PDB file of C-alpha atoms in Angstrom:
ATOM      1  CA  MET Y   5     322.843 140.721  58.107  1.00  0.00           C
ATOM      2  CA  SER Y   6     319.153 141.474  58.536  1.00  0.00           C
ATOM      3  CA  THR Y   7     317.694 144.972  58.411  1.00  0.00           C
ATOM      4  CA  GLY Y   8     316.492 144.629  62.005  1.00  0.00           C
ATOM      5  CA  LEU Y   9     319.975 143.784  63.269  1.00  0.00           C
ATOM      6  CA  ILE Y  10     321.477 146.720  61.379  1.00  0.00           C
ATOM      7  CA  ILE Y  11     318.920 149.089  62.925  1.00  0.00           C
ATOM      8  CA  THR Y  12     319.635 147.673  66.391  1.00  0.00           C
ATOM      9  CA  LEU Y  13     323.384 148.213  65.975  1.00  0.00           C
ATOM     10  CA  ILE Y  14     322.845 151.768  64.769  1.00  0.00           C
ATOM     11  CA  VAL Y  15     320.588 152.571  67.718  1.00  0.00           C
ATOM     12  CA  ALA Y  16     323.123 151.057  70.140  1.00  0.00           C
ATOM     13  CA  ALA Y  17     325.938 153.116  68.613  1.00  0.00           C
ATOM     14  CA  VAL Y  18     323.872 156.306  68.922  1.00  0.00           C
ATOM     15  CA  VAL Y  19     323.100 155.554  72.581  1.00  0.00           C
ATOM     16  CA  VAL Y  20     326.783 154.927  73.374  1.00  0.00           C
ATOM     17  CA  LEU Y  21     327.779 158.152  71.636  1.00  0.00           C
ATOM     18  CA  ALA Y  22     325.114 160.111  73.509  1.00  0.00           C
ATOM     19  CA  ILE Y  23     326.310 158.722  76.850  1.00  0.00           C
ATOM     20  CA  ALA Y  24     329.928 159.548  75.998  1.00  0.00           C
ATOM     21  CA  LEU Y  25     329.022 163.119  75.066  1.00  0.00           C
ATOM     22  CA  PHE Y  26     327.004 163.509  78.265  1.00  0.00           C
ATOM     23  CA  LEU Y  27     329.926 162.332  80.381  1.00  0.00           C
ATOM     24  CA  VAL Y  28     332.339 164.678  78.607  1.00  0.00           C
ATOM     25  CA  ARG Y  29     330.053 167.664  79.112  1.00  0.00           C
ATOM     26  CA  ARG Y  30     329.506 166.829  82.780  1.00  0.00           C
ATOM     27  CA  GLY Y  31     333.187 166.110  83.362  1.00  0.00           C
ATOM     28  CA  GLY Y  32     332.202 162.511  84.099  1.00  0.00           C
ATOM     29  CA  GLY Y  33     335.440 160.637  83.382  1.00  0.00           C
ATOM     30  CA  PRO Y  34     338.344 160.564  85.821  1.00  0.00           C
ATOM     31  CA  HIS Y  35     340.724 161.955  83.208  1.00  0.00           C
ATOM     32  CA  SER Y  36     338.432 164.909  82.487  1.00  0.00           C
ATOM     33  CA  VAL Y  37     338.161 165.670  86.215  1.00  0.00           C
ATOM     34  CA  LYS Y  38     341.927 165.505  86.558  1.00  0.00           C
ATOM     35  CA  ARG Y  39     342.445 167.802  83.558  1.00  0.00           C
ATOM     36  CA  ARG Y  40     339.916 170.331  84.794  1.00  0.00           C
ATOM     37  CA  PHE Y  41     341.203 170.571  88.356  1.00  0.00           C
ATOM     38  CA  GLY Y  42     344.936 170.084  87.756  1.00  0.00           C
ATOM     39  CA  PRO Y  43     346.829 170.649  91.043  1.00  0.00           C
ATOM     40  CA  GLU Y  44     343.529 170.784  92.931  1.00  0.00           C
ATOM     41  CA  TYR Y  45     342.905 167.197  91.836  1.00  0.00           C
ATOM     42  CA  GLU Y  46     346.268 166.080  93.230  1.00  0.00           C
ATOM     43  CA  ARG Y  47     345.649 167.958  96.470  1.00  0.00           C
ATOM     44  CA  THR Y  48     342.227 166.357  96.928  1.00  0.00           C
ATOM     45  CA  VAL Y  49     343.592 162.875  96.251  1.00  0.00           C
ATOM     46  CA  ALA Y  50     346.250 163.481  98.917  1.00  0.00           C
ATOM     47  CA  GLN Y  51     343.559 164.622 101.356  1.00  0.00           C
ATOM     48  CA  HIS Y  52     341.784 161.299 100.755  1.00  0.00           C
ATOM     49  CA  ASN Y  53     345.017 159.365 101.446  1.00  0.00           C
ATOM     50  CA  GLY Y  54     345.497 158.451  97.812  1.00  0.00           C
ATOM     51  CA  ASP Y  55     341.895 157.333  97.198  1.00  0.00           C
ATOM     52  CA  ALA Y  56     341.351 158.735  93.700  1.00  0.00           C
ATOM     53  CA  LYS Y  57     337.719 157.609  93.502  1.00  0.00           C
ATOM     54  CA  ALA Y  58     336.813 159.407  96.712  1.00  0.00           C
ATOM     55  CA  ALA Y  59     338.620 162.538  95.498  1.00  0.00           C
ATOM     56  CA  GLU Y  60     336.797 162.428  92.169  1.00  0.00           C
ATOM     57  CA  ARG Y  61     333.437 162.096  93.952  1.00  0.00           C
ATOM     58  CA  GLU Y  62     334.229 165.182  96.003  1.00  0.00           C
ATOM     59  CA  LEU Y  63     335.330 167.179  92.966  1.00  0.00           C
ATOM     60  CA  ARG Y  64     332.212 166.172  91.009  1.00  0.00           C
ATOM     61  CA  GLU Y  65     330.082 167.307  93.941  1.00  0.00           C
ATOM     62  CA  ARG Y  66     331.813 170.692  93.791  1.00  0.00           C
ATOM     63  CA  LEU Y  67     331.100 170.844  90.057  1.00  0.00           C
ATOM     64  CA  GLN Y  68     327.435 170.114  90.661  1.00  0.00           C
ATOM     65  CA  ARG Y  69     327.171 172.846  93.296  1.00  0.00           C
ATOM     66  CA  HIS Y  70     329.247 175.537  91.627  1.00  0.00           C
ATOM     67  CA  GLY Y  71     329.816 174.597  87.997  1.00  0.00           C
ATOM     68  CA  GLU Y  72     327.026 176.834  86.704  1.00  0.00           C
ATOM     69  CA  LEU Y  73     328.177 179.888  88.660  1.00  0.00           C
ATOM     70  CA  ARG Y  74     328.691 182.952  86.453  1.00  0.00           C
ATOM     71  CA  THR Y  75     330.962 185.702  87.676  1.00  0.00           C
ATOM     72  CA  LYS Y  76     329.685 189.236  88.084  1.00  0.00           C
ATOM     73  CA  PRO Y  77     331.528 192.156  86.499  1.00  0.00           C
ATOM     74  CA  LEU Y  78     333.141 194.782  88.677  1.00  0.00           C
ATOM     75  CA  THR Y  79     332.149 198.385  88.217  1.00  0.00           C
ATOM     76  CA  ALA Y  80     334.905 200.859  87.399  1.00  0.00           C
ATOM     77  CA  GLN Y  81     334.659 202.241  90.934  1.00  0.00           C
ATOM     78  CA  GLU Y  82     334.883 198.783  92.512  1.00  0.00           C
ATOM     79  CA  ARG Y  83     337.904 197.940  90.379  1.00  0.00           C
ATOM     80  CA  GLU Y  84     339.701 201.119  91.452  1.00  0.00           C
ATOM     81  CA  GLU Y  85     338.858 200.477  95.103  1.00  0.00           C
ATOM     82  CA  TYR Y  86     340.210 196.929  95.047  1.00  0.00           C
ATOM     83  CA  GLU Y  87     343.352 198.033  93.227  1.00  0.00           C
ATOM     84  CA  ALA Y  88     343.936 200.720  95.859  1.00  0.00           C
ATOM     85  CA  GLN Y  89     343.311 198.250  98.685  1.00  0.00           C
ATOM     86  CA  TRP Y  90     345.748 195.701  97.266  1.00  0.00           C
ATOM     87  CA  ALA Y  91     348.387 198.394  96.749  1.00  0.00           C
ATOM     88  CA  ALA Y  92     347.901 199.401 100.397  1.00  0.00           C
ATOM     89  CA  VAL Y  93     348.403 195.786 101.485  1.00  0.00           C
ATOM     90  CA  GLN Y  94     351.696 195.665  99.601  1.00  0.00           C
ATOM     91  CA  GLU Y  95     352.935 198.906 101.089  1.00  0.00           C
ATOM     92  CA  ARG Y  96     351.858 197.914 104.599  1.00  0.00           C
ATOM     93  CA  PHE Y  97     353.765 194.646 104.503  1.00  0.00           C
ATOM     94  CA  VAL Y  98     357.146 196.335 105.016  1.00  0.00           C
ATOM     95  CA  ASP Y  99     356.168 197.797 108.392  1.00  0.00           C
ATOM     96  CA  ALA Y 100     353.335 195.467 109.497  1.00  0.00           C
ATOM     97  CA  PRO Y 101     353.519 192.087 107.735  1.00  0.00           C
ATOM     98  CA  VAL Y 102     351.028 190.321 110.019  1.00  0.00           C
ATOM     99  CA  GLU Y 103     348.394 192.987 109.545  1.00  0.00           C
ATOM    100  CA  ALA Y 104     349.074 193.104 105.796  1.00  0.00           C
ATOM    101  CA  VAL Y 105     348.520 189.373 105.368  1.00  0.00           C
ATOM    102  CA  ALA Y 106     345.330 189.518 107.450  1.00  0.00           C
ATOM    103  CA  SER Y 107     344.130 192.379 105.254  1.00  0.00           C
ATOM    104  CA  ALA Y 108     344.931 190.394 102.111  1.00  0.00           C
ATOM    105  CA  ASP Y 109     342.897 187.467 103.443  1.00  0.00           C
ATOM    106  CA  ARG Y 110     339.869 189.698 104.052  1.00  0.00           C
ATOM    107  CA  LEU Y 111     340.323 191.485 100.747  1.00  0.00           C
ATOM    108  CA  LEU Y 112     340.267 188.228  98.759  1.00  0.00           C
ATOM    109  CA  SER Y 113     337.081 187.194 100.539  1.00  0.00           C
ATOM    110  CA  ARG Y 114     335.340 190.480  99.705  1.00  0.00           C
ATOM    111  CA  LEU Y 115     336.591 190.465  96.131  1.00  0.00           C
ATOM    112  CA  ALA Y 116     335.448 186.885  95.549  1.00  0.00           C
ATOM    113  CA  GLU Y 117     332.006 187.748  96.906  1.00  0.00           C
ATOM    114  CA  ALA Y 118     331.854 190.825  94.681  1.00  0.00           C
ATOM    115  CA  ARG Y 119     332.581 188.597  91.673  1.00  0.00           C
ATOM    116  CA  GLY Y 120     329.648 186.346  92.571  1.00  0.00           C
ATOM    117  CA  PHE Y 121     331.238 183.605  94.655  1.00  0.00           C
ATOM    118  CA  PRO Y 122     329.516 182.558  97.912  1.00  0.00           C
ATOM    119  CA  GLY Y 123     330.123 184.976 100.746  1.00  0.00           C
ATOM    120  CA  ASP Y 124     328.471 183.090 103.596  1.00  0.00           C
ATOM    121  CA  GLY Y 125     331.472 181.077 104.722  1.00  0.00           C
ATOM    122  CA  TYR Y 126     335.151 180.518 103.963  1.00  0.00           C
ATOM    123  CA  ASP Y 127     334.845 176.804 103.180  1.00  0.00           C
ATOM    124  CA  GLU Y 128     332.012 177.207 100.684  1.00  0.00           C
ATOM    125  CA  GLN Y 129     333.735 180.161  99.047  1.00  0.00           C
ATOM    126  CA  VAL Y 130     336.945 178.174  98.616  1.00  0.00           C
ATOM    127  CA  SER Y 131     334.943 175.232  97.262  1.00  0.00           C
ATOM    128  CA  ALA Y 132     333.428 177.447  94.564  1.00  0.00           C
ATOM    129  CA  LEU Y 133     336.740 179.109  93.784  1.00  0.00           C
ATOM    130  CA  SER Y 134     338.383 175.714  93.395  1.00  0.00           C
ATOM    131  CA  VAL Y 135     335.982 174.904  90.553  1.00  0.00           C
ATOM    132  CA  HIS Y 136     336.652 178.086  88.593  1.00  0.00           C
ATOM    133  CA  HIS Y 137     340.212 178.891  89.724  1.00  0.00           C
ATOM    134  CA  PRO Y 138     341.712 175.464  90.543  1.00  0.00           C
ATOM    135  CA  ARG Y 139     345.275 176.585  89.797  1.00  0.00           C
ATOM    136  CA  ARG Y 140     345.064 179.746  91.928  1.00  0.00           C
ATOM    137  CA  VAL Y 141     342.836 178.908  94.879  1.00  0.00           C
ATOM    138  CA  GLN Y 142     345.684 177.393  96.911  1.00  0.00           C
ATOM    139  CA  GLY Y 143     347.128 180.881  97.322  1.00  0.00           C
ATOM    140  CA  TYR Y 144     343.935 181.911  99.133  1.00  0.00           C
ATOM    141  CA  ARG Y 145     344.157 178.880 101.410  1.00  0.00           C
ATOM    142  CA  GLU Y 146     347.775 179.723 102.201  1.00  0.00           C
ATOM    143  CA  VAL Y 147     347.191 183.365 103.039  1.00  0.00           C
ATOM    144  CA  HIS Y 148     344.160 182.445 105.167  1.00  0.00           C
ATOM    145  CA  ALA Y 149     346.047 179.770 107.106  1.00  0.00           C
ATOM    146  CA  VAL Y 150     349.149 181.900 107.577  1.00  0.00           C
ATOM    147  CA  ALA Y 151     347.053 184.838 108.795  1.00  0.00           C
ATOM    148  CA  VAL Y 152     345.710 182.584 111.568  1.00  0.00           C
ATOM    149  CA  LEU Y 153     349.178 181.273 112.447  1.00  0.00           C
ATOM    150  CA  ALA Y 154     350.646 184.770 112.485  1.00  0.00           C
ATOM    151  CA  ARG Y 155     348.112 185.956 115.061  1.00  0.00           C
ATOM    152  CA  GLU Y 156     349.420 183.180 117.294  1.00  0.00           C
ATOM    153  CA  GLY Y 157     353.052 184.114 116.606  1.00  0.00           C
ATOM    154  CA  GLN Y 158     353.702 180.942 114.603  1.00  0.00           C
ATOM    155  CA  ALA Y 159     354.679 182.379 111.206  1.00  0.00           C
ATOM    156  CA  ASP Y 160     357.883 184.236 110.441  1.00  0.00           C
ATOM    157  CA  THR Y 161     358.151 187.095 107.957  1.00  0.00           C
ATOM    158  CA  GLU Y 162     359.430 184.930 105.131  1.00  0.00           C
ATOM    159  CA  ARG Y 163     356.413 182.664 105.386  1.00  0.00           C
ATOM    160  CA  LEU Y 164     354.126 185.685 105.446  1.00  0.00           C
ATOM    161  CA  ARG Y 165     355.833 187.066 102.360  1.00  0.00           C
ATOM    162  CA  GLU Y 166     355.482 183.794 100.467  1.00  0.00           C
ATOM    163  CA  ALA Y 167     351.787 183.543 101.353  1.00  0.00           C
ATOM    164  CA  LEU Y 168     351.133 187.056 100.095  1.00  0.00           C
ATOM    165  CA  VAL Y 169     353.014 186.433  96.853  1.00  0.00           C
ATOM    166  CA  HIS Y 170     351.002 183.247  96.234  1.00  0.00           C
ATOM    167  CA  ALA Y 171     347.731 185.023  97.039  1.00  0.00           C
ATOM    168  CA  ARG Y 172     348.450 187.590  94.345  1.00  0.00           C
ATOM    169  CA  ALA Y 173     347.731 185.055  91.582  1.00  0.00           C
ATOM    170  CA  LEU Y 174     344.122 184.603  92.704  1.00  0.00           C
ATOM    171  CA  TYR Y 175     343.746 188.341  93.251  1.00  0.00           C
ATOM    172  CA  GLU Y 176     344.835 188.985  89.673  1.00  0.00           C
ATOM    173  CA  ASP Y 177     342.485 186.296  88.343  1.00  0.00           C
ATOM    174  CA  LEU Y 178     339.553 187.820  90.184  1.00  0.00           C
ATOM    175  CA  MET Y 179     340.472 191.280  88.912  1.00  0.00           C
ATOM    176  CA  GLU Y 180     340.646 190.112  85.283  1.00  0.00           C
ATOM    177  CA  ARG Y 181     338.022 191.613  83.030  1.00  0.00           C
ATOM    178  CA  SER Y 182     335.691 188.820  81.948  1.00  0.00           C
ATOM    179  CA  ALA Y 183     333.612 188.654  78.792  1.00  0.00           C
ATOM    180  CA  HIS Y 184     330.734 189.987  80.914  1.00  0.00           C
ATOM    181  CA  ASP Y 185     332.532 193.300  81.289  1.00  0.00           C
ATOM    182  CA  SER Y 186     332.671 194.076  77.607  1.00  0.00           C
ATOM    183  CA  HIS Y 187     330.665 191.594  75.533  1.00  0.00           C
ATOM    184  CA  GLY Y 188     327.981 190.262  77.846  1.00  0.00           C
ATOM    185  CA  GLY Y 189     329.098 186.633  77.465  1.00  0.00           C
ATOM    186  CA  GLY Y 190     330.431 184.086  79.916  1.00  0.00           C
ATOM    187  CA  PRO Y 191     333.564 184.455  82.020  1.00  0.00           C
ATOM    188  CA  ARG Y 192     337.027 183.660  80.732  1.00  0.00           C
ATOM    189  CA  HIS Y 193     338.349 180.374  82.018  1.00  0.00           C
ATOM    190  CA  GLU Y 194     341.439 180.243  84.165  1.00  0.00           C
ATOM    191  CA  HIS Y 195     343.542 178.340  81.653  1.00  0.00           C
ATOM    192  CA  ASP Y 196     342.935 181.117  79.101  1.00  0.00           C
ATOM    193  CA  ARG Y 197     344.742 183.493  81.468  1.00  0.00           C
ATOM    194  CA  ASP Y 198     347.774 181.341  82.187  1.00  0.00           C
ATOM    195  CA  ARG Y 199     349.811 182.984  79.459  1.00  0.00           C
ATOM    196  CA  THR Y 200     349.123 186.388  80.953  1.00  0.00           C
ATOM    197  CA  HIS Y 201     350.363 185.322  84.371  1.00  0.00           C
ATOM    198  CA  ALA Y 202     353.339 183.483  82.893  1.00  0.00           C
ATOM    199  CA  GLY Y 203     354.424 186.716  81.287  1.00  0.00           C
ATOM    200  CA  GLY Y 204     354.336 188.518  84.631  1.00  0.00           C
ATOM    201  CA  THR Y 205     351.538 190.923  83.802  1.00  0.00           C
ATOM    202  CA  GLY Y 206     348.550 191.567  85.974  1.00  0.00           C
ATOM    203  CA  SER Y 207     346.408 194.279  87.477  1.00  0.00           C
ATOM    204  CA  ARG Y 208     347.757 197.766  87.204  1.00  0.00           C
ATOM    205  CA  GLY Y 209     350.858 198.327  89.286  1.00  0.00           C
ATOM    206  CA  HIS Y 210     350.750 194.961  91.048  1.00  0.00           C
ATOM    207  CA  GLY Y 211     353.071 192.905  88.853  1.00  0.00           C
ATOM    208  CA  ARG Y 212     356.027 193.990  90.980  1.00  0.00           C
ATOM    209  CA  LEU Y 213     354.766 192.502  94.241  1.00  0.00           C
ATOM    210  CA  SER Y 214     357.515 189.884  94.369  1.00  0.00           C
ATOM    211  CA  GLU Y 215     360.194 192.518  93.982  1.00  0.00           C
ATOM    212  CA  ARG Y 216     358.658 194.755  96.660  1.00  0.00           C
ATOM    213  CA  LEU Y 217     358.365 191.914  99.130  1.00  0.00           C
ATOM    214  CA  HIS Y 218     361.942 190.806  98.517  1.00  0.00           C
ATOM    215  CA  LEU Y 219     363.237 194.000 100.104  1.00  0.00           C
ATOM    216  CA  PRO Y 220     365.880 192.944 102.645  1.00  0.00           C
ATOM    217  CA  GLY Y 221     364.497 195.395 105.187  1.00  0.00           C
ATOM    218  CA  ALA Y 222     361.122 193.724 105.113  1.00  0.00           C
ATOM    219  CA  LEU Y 223     362.657 190.436 106.199  1.00  0.00           C
ATOM    220  CA  ARG Y 224     365.082 191.826 108.790  1.00  0.00           C
ATOM    221  CA  ARG Y 225     362.815 194.260 110.575  1.00  0.00           C
ATOM    222  CA  HIS Y 226     360.055 191.828 111.535  1.00  0.00           C
ATOM    223  CA  ASP Y 227     360.013 188.261 112.754  1.00  0.00           C
ATOM    224  CA  THR Y 228     356.662 187.439 114.307  1.00  0.00           C
ATOM    225  CA  SER Y 229     357.661 183.923 115.327  1.00  0.00           C
ATOM    226  CA  GLY Y 230     360.714 184.701 117.394  1.00  0.00           C
ATOM    227  CA  GLY Y 231     362.713 182.386 115.152  1.00  0.00           C
ATOM    228  CA  ARG Y 232     360.039 179.655 114.876  1.00  0.00           C
ATOM    229  CA  ALA Y 233     359.008 178.470 111.385  1.00  0.00           C
TER     230      ALA Y 233
END
C-alpha cells in the first residue's frame, strides 16, 4: 500500500469521525433525537400521523431555536412568592377548582418566563419548554387545555384535579435550583432530576399535592360539567 493511499485513508477516517461527532453534538441522528425528547418525540410523531422524519425535522427546528437557552436563577424573594402562589392554588382547588386550574395555568406561564423561557406567546413558550423539559411539558399543555374547557363547562372536577397534579411536575422542575443559583454554571438537565421526582420530593410543602387533591369533598362538592367528561 502506497504512502499516498495510507494518507488518503487516514484523512477520510478523520473526516468521517468529525462528521459523526458533529451530528452527535447537534442531536443529528434520529436515535439521539428520540432519546433527548422521550415522550415528546412519541407525541410529535403521533401529531404527524406516524411520519417520524417530519417529527424529527420539527424537533430539530425546536433545538435550533431554543437549544442554547440558559435558564435564569430565581431570587430568594421570587422563589418564596411562587411557592406561596402554588400553595394558594392547591388550597383554592377544594372550593373553586376551575379558578384554581386557571391560576395554575397563569402561574406556570409567569414562572417559565421568570426562568428565561419566551413570554410572548403560549405556543413559543411550550416549544422552548419542550426542549428543556420534554418529560414535564405535557402537564403544562394539559392544565392549559383543561382551563379553557372548564370555562366552557366541559371539564369535570376529576379532570381538573388530574390536570393540576400533572402540572405540578413542571412547576417543581422550574422551581429547582440550577447550577446558576449556586455555582454560576449551566442549568441542570431534566433527566438529572428524575430521581428526585421519583422519590416524591419537590418544592417545599408541595409534595403532598396528590393527597390534598384526593380529598373526597373536593370531588363531591364541585362538578363543572354537569356530568359531562
